[in-house]
PDB file of C-alpha atoms in Angstrom:
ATOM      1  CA  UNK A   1     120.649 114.702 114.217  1.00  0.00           C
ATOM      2  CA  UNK A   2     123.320 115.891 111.859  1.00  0.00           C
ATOM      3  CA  UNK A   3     125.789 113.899 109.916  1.00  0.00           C
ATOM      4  CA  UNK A   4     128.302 115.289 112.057  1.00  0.00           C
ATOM      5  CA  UNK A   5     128.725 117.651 115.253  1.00  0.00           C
ATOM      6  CA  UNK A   6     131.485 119.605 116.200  1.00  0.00           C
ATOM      7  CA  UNK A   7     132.314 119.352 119.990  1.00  0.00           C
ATOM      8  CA  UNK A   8     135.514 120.959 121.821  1.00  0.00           C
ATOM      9  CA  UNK A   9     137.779 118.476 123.025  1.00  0.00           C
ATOM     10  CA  UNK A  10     141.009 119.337 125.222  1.00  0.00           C
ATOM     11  CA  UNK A  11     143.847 118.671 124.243  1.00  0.00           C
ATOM     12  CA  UNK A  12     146.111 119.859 127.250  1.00  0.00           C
ATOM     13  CA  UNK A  13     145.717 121.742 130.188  1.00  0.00           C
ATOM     14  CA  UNK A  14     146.994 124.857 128.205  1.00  0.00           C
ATOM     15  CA  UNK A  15     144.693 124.818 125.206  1.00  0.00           C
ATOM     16  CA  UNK A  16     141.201 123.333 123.993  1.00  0.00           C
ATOM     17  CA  UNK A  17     141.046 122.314 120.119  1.00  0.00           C
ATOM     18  CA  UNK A  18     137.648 121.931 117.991  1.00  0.00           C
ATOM     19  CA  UNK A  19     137.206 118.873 116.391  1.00  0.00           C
ATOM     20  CA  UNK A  20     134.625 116.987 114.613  1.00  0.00           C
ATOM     21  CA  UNK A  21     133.134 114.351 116.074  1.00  0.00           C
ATOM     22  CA  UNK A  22     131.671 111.322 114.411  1.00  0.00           C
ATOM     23  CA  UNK A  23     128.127 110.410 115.828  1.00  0.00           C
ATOM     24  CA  UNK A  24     128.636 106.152 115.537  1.00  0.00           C
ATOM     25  CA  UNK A  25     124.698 105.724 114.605  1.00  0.00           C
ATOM     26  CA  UNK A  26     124.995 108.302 111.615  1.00  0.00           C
ATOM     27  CA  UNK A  27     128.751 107.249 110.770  1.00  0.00           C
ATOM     28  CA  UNK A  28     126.702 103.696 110.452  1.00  0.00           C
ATOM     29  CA  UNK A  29     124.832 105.031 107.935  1.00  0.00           C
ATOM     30  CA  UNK A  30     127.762 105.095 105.330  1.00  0.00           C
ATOM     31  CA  UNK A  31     127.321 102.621 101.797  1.00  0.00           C
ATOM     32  CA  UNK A  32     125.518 102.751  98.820  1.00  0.00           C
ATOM     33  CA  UNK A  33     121.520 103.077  98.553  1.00  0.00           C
ATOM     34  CA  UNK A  34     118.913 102.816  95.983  1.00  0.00           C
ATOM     35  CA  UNK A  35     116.201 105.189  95.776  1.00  0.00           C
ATOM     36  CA  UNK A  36     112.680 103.718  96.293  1.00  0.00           C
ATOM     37  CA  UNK A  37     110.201 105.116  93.456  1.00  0.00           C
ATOM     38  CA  UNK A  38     107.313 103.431  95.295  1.00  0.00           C
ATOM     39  CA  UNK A  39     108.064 105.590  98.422  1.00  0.00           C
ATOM     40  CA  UNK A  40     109.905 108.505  96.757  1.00  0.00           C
ATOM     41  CA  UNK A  41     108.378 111.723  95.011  1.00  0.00           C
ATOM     42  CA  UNK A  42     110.058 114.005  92.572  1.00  0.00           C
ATOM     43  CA  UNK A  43     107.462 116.938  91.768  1.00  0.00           C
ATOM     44  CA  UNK A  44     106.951 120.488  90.508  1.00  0.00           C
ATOM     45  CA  UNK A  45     104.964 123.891  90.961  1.00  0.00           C
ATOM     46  CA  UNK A  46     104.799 126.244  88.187  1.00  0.00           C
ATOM     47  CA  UNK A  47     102.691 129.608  87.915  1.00  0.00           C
ATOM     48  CA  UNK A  48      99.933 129.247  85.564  1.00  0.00           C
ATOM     49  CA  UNK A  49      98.185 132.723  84.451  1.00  0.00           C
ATOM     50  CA  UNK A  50     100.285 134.660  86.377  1.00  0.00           C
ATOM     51  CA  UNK A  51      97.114 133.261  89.379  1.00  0.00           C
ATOM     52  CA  UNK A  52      97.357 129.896  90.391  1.00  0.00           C
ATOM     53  CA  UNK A  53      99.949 127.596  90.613  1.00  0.00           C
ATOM     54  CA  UNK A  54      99.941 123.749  88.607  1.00  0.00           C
ATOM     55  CA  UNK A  55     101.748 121.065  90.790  1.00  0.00           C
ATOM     56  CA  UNK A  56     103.011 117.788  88.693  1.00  0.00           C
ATOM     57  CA  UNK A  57     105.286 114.962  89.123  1.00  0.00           C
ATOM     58  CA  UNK A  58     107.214 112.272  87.136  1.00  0.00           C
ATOM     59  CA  UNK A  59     106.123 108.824  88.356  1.00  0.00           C
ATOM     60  CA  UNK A  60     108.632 107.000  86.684  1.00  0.00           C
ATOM     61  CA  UNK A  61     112.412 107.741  88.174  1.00  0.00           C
ATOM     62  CA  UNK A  62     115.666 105.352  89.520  1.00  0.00           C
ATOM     63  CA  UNK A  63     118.613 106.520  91.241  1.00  0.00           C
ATOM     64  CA  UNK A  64     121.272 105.583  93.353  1.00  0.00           C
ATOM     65  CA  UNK A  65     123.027 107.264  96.707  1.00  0.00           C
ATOM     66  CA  UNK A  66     126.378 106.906  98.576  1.00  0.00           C
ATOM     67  CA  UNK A  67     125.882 108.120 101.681  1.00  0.00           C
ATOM     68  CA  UNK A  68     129.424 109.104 104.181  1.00  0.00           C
ATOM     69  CA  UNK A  69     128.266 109.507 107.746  1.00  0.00           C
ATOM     70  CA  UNK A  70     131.826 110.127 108.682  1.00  0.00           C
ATOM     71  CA  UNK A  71     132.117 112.828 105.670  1.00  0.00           C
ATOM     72  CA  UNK A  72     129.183 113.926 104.441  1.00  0.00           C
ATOM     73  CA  UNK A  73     130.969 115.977 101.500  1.00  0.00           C
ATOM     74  CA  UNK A  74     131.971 112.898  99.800  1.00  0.00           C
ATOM     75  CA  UNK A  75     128.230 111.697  99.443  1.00  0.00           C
ATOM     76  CA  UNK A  76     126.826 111.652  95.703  1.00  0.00           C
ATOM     77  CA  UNK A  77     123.520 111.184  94.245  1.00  0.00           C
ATOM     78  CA  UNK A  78     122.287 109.932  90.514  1.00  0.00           C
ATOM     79  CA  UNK A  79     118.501 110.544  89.380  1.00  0.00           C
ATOM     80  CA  UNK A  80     117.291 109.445  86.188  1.00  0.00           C
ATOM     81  CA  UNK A  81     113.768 110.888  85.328  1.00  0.00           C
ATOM     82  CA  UNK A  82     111.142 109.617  82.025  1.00  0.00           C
ATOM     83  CA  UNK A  83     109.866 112.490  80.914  1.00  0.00           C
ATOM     84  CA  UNK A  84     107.182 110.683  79.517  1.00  0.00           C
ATOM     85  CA  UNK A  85     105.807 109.731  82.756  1.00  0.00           C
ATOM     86  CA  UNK A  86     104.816 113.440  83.848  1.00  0.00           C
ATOM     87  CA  UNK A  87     101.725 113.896  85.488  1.00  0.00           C
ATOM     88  CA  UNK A  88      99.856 116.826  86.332  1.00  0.00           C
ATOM     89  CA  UNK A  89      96.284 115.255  86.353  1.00  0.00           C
ATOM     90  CA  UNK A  90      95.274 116.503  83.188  1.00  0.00           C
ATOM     91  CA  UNK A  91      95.590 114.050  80.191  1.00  0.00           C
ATOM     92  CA  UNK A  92      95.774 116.860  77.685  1.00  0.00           C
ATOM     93  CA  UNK A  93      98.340 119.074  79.726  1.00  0.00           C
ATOM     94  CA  UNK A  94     100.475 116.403  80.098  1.00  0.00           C
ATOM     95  CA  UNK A  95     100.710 115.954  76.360  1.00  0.00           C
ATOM     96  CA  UNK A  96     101.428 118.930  75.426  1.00  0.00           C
ATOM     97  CA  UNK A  97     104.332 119.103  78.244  1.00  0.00           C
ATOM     98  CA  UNK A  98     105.651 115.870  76.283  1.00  0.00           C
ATOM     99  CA  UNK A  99     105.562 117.743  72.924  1.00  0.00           C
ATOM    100  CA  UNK A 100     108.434 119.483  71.101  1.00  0.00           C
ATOM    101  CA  UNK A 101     106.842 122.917  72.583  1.00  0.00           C
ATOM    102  CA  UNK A 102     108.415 121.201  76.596  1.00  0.00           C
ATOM    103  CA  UNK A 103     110.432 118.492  77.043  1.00  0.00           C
ATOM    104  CA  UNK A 104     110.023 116.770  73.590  1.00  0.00           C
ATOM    105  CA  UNK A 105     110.144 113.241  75.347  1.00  0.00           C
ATOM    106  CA  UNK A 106     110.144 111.288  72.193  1.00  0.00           C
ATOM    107  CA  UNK A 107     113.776 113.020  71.340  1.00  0.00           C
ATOM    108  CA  UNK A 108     114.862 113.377  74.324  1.00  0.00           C
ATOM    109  CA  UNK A 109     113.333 110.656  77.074  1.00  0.00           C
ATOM    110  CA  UNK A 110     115.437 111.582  80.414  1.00  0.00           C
ATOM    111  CA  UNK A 111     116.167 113.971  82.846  1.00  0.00           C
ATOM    112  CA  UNK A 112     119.415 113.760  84.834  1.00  0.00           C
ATOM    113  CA  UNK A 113     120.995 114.915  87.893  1.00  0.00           C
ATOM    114  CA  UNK A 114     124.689 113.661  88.750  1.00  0.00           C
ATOM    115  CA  UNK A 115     126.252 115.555  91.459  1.00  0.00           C
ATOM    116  CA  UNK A 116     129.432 117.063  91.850  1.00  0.00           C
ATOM    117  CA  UNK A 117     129.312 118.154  95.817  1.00  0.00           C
ATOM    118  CA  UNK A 118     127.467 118.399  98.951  1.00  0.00           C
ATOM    119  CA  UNK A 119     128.145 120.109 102.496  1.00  0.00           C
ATOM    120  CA  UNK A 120     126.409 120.516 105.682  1.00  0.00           C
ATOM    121  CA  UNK A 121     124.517 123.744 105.921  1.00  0.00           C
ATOM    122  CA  UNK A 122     124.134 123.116 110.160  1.00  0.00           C
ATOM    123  CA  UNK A 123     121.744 120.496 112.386  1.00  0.00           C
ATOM    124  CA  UNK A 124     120.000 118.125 109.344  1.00  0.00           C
ATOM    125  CA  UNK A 125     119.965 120.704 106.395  1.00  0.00           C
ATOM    126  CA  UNK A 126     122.764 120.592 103.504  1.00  0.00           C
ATOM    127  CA  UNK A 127     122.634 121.238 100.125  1.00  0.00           C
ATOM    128  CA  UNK A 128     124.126 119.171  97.024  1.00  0.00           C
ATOM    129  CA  UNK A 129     125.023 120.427  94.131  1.00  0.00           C
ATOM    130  CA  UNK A 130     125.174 119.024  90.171  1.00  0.00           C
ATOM    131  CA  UNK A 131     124.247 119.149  87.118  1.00  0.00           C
ATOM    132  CA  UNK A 132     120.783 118.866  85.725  1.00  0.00           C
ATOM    133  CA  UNK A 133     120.490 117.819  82.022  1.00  0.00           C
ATOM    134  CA  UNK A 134     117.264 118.400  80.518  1.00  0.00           C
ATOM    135  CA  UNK A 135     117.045 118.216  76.328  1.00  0.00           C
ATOM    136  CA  UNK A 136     120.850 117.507  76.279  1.00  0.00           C
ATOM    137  CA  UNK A 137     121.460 121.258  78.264  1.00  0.00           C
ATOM    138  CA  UNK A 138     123.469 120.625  81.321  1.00  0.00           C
ATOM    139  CA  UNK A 139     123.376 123.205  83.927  1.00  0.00           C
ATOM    140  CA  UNK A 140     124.364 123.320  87.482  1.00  0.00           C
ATOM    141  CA  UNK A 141     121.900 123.039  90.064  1.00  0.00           C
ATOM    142  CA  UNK A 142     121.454 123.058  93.962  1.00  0.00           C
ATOM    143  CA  UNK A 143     118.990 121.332  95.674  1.00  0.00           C
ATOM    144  CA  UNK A 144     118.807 122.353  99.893  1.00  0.00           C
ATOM    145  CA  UNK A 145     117.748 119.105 101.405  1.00  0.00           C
ATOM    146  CA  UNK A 146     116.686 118.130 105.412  1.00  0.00           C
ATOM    147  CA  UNK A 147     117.931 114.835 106.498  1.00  0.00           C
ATOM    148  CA  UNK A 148     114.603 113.133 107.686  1.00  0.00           C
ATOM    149  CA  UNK A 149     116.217 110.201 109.657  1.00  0.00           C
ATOM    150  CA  UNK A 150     116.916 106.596 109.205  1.00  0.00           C
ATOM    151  CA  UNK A 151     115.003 103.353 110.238  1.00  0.00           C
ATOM    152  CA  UNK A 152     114.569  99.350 109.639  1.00  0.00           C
ATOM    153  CA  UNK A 153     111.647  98.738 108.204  1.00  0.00           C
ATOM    154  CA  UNK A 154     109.040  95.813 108.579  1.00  0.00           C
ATOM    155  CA  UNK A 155     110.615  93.567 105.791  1.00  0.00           C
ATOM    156  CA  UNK A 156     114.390  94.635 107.331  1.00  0.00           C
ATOM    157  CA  UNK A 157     115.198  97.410 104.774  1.00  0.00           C
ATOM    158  CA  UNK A 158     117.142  99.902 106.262  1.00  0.00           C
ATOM    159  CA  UNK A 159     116.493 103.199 104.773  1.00  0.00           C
ATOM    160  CA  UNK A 160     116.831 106.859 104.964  1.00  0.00           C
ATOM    161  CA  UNK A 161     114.701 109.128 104.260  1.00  0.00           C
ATOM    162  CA  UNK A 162     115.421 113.026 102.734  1.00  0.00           C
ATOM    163  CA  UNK A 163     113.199 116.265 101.798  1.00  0.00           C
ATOM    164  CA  UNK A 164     114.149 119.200 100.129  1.00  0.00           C
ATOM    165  CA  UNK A 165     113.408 121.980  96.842  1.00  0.00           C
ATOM    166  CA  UNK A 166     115.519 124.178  94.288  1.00  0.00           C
ATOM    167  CA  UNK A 167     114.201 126.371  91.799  1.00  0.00           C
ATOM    168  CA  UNK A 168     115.388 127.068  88.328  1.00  0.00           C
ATOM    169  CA  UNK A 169     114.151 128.819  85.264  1.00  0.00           C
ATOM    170  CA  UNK A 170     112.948 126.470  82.614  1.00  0.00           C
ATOM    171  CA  UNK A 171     113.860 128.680  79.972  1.00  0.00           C
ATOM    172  CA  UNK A 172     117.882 128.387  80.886  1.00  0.00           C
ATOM    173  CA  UNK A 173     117.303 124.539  80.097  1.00  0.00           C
ATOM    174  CA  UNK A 174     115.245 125.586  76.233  1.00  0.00           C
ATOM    175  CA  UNK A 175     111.918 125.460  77.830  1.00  0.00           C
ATOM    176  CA  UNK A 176     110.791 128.243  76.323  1.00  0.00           C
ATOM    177  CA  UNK A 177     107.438 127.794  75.196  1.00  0.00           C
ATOM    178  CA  UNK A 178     104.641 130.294  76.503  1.00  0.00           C
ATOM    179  CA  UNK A 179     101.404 132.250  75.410  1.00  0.00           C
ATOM    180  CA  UNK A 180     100.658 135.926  76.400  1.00  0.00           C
ATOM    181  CA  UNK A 181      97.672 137.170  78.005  1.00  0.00           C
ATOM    182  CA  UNK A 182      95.514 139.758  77.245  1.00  0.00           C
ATOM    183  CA  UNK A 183      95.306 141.002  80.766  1.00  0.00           C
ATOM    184  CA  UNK A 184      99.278 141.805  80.849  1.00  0.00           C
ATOM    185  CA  UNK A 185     101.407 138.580  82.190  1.00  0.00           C
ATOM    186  CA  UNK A 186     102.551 135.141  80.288  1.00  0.00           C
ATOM    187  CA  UNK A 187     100.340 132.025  80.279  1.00  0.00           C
ATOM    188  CA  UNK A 188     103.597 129.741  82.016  1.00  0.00           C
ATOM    189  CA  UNK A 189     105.758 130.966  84.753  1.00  0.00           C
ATOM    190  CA  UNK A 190     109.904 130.938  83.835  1.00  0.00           C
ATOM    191  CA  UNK A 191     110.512 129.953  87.855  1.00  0.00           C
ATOM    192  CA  UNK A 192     109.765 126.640  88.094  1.00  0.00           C
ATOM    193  CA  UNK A 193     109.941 124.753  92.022  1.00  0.00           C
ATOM    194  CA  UNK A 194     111.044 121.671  92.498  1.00  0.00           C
ATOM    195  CA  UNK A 195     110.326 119.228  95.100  1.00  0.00           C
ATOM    196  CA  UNK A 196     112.025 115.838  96.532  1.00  0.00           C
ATOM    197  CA  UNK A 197     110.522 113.685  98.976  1.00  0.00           C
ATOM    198  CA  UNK A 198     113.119 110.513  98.424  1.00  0.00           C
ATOM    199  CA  UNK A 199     112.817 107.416 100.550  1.00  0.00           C
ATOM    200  CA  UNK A 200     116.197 105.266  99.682  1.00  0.00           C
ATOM    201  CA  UNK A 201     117.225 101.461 100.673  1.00  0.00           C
ATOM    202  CA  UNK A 202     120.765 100.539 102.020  1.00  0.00           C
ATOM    203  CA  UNK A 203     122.081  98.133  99.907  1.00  0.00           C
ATOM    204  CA  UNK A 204     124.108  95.123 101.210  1.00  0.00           C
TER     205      UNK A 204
END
């Protein structure tokens, strides 16, 4: 179920003309939502030892969508993300991603995305595109998401759900801390993966 389809339509008896289409039910999904944190993930992967991989996530997060069913290029997105509240599952990992040698979350407490475009890349998949500002560097950033589908749920929320990834190199946004090993290799990957799972309510 796409945001829109393109069907042919004919015009006159001489010629046929493409033109888009507006599915009603997704069109019906145009207005502003706000992203649940309770049912919305924002994680990471990152090499560790050039072996095995460390997955984390920020529990603490807001953000806000406008959805256009009709257009879906005029839809925007705002995350805000406390640094502070990264999580990997290791206490003393965590700190030291909070330190001055990471994110430095005491100087600089938020991660932000603000987007600047989106388009449909064909069926449910499109990809918006922004900039992410982490330790006051703004860069621009794409994140390929999958539309996952709408629905009311038990307390009448409508919501809408979306999935997707990008990956950046941490050092582009002064994340530059790492360790060598003695076996060849660094102790922290540069390519970083990140992961959405967002879960977002239509406001009235």
């Amino acid at each position: 179920m796409g945001l829109f389809t393109r069907r042919s339509q004919d015009t006159s008896a001489a010629s046929s003309v493409a033109t888009l289409a507006v599915d009603p039910a997704l069109a019906a999904l145009t207005g502003d939502y706000v992203i649940d944190p309770a049912h919305t993930s924002i994680g990471f992967t990152v090499r560790h030892a050039m072996v095995t991989n460390v997955r984390g996530s920020f529990a603490d997060h807001e953000g806000s969508l406008h959805l256009d069913g009709a257009d879906p290029s005029r839809s925007t997105a705002s995350i805000d993300v406390k640094i502070a509240s990264v999580d990997t599952g290791i206490a003393d990992r965590d700190g030291h991603l909070r330190s001055g040698d990471f994110f430095d979350a005491e100087a600089f407490p938020l991660m932000t995305f603000r987007s600047t475009g989106a388009a449909q890349l064909g069926g449910d998949a499109y990809r918006i595109t922004g900039d992410l500002t982490i330790k006051d560097v703004t860069r621009p950033l794409s994140i390929d998401l999958e539309f996952n589908g709408s629905a009311t749920d038990v307390y009448g929320n409508e919501r809408v759900g979306f999935e997707g990834s990008a990956e950046i190199l941490r050092s582009d946004w002064g994340l530059t801390w790492n360790a060598a090993l003695e076996t060849g290799g660094v102790m922290v990957s540069d390519k970083v993966k990140l992961t959405f799972d967002i879960s977002a309510i239509k406001q009235a």
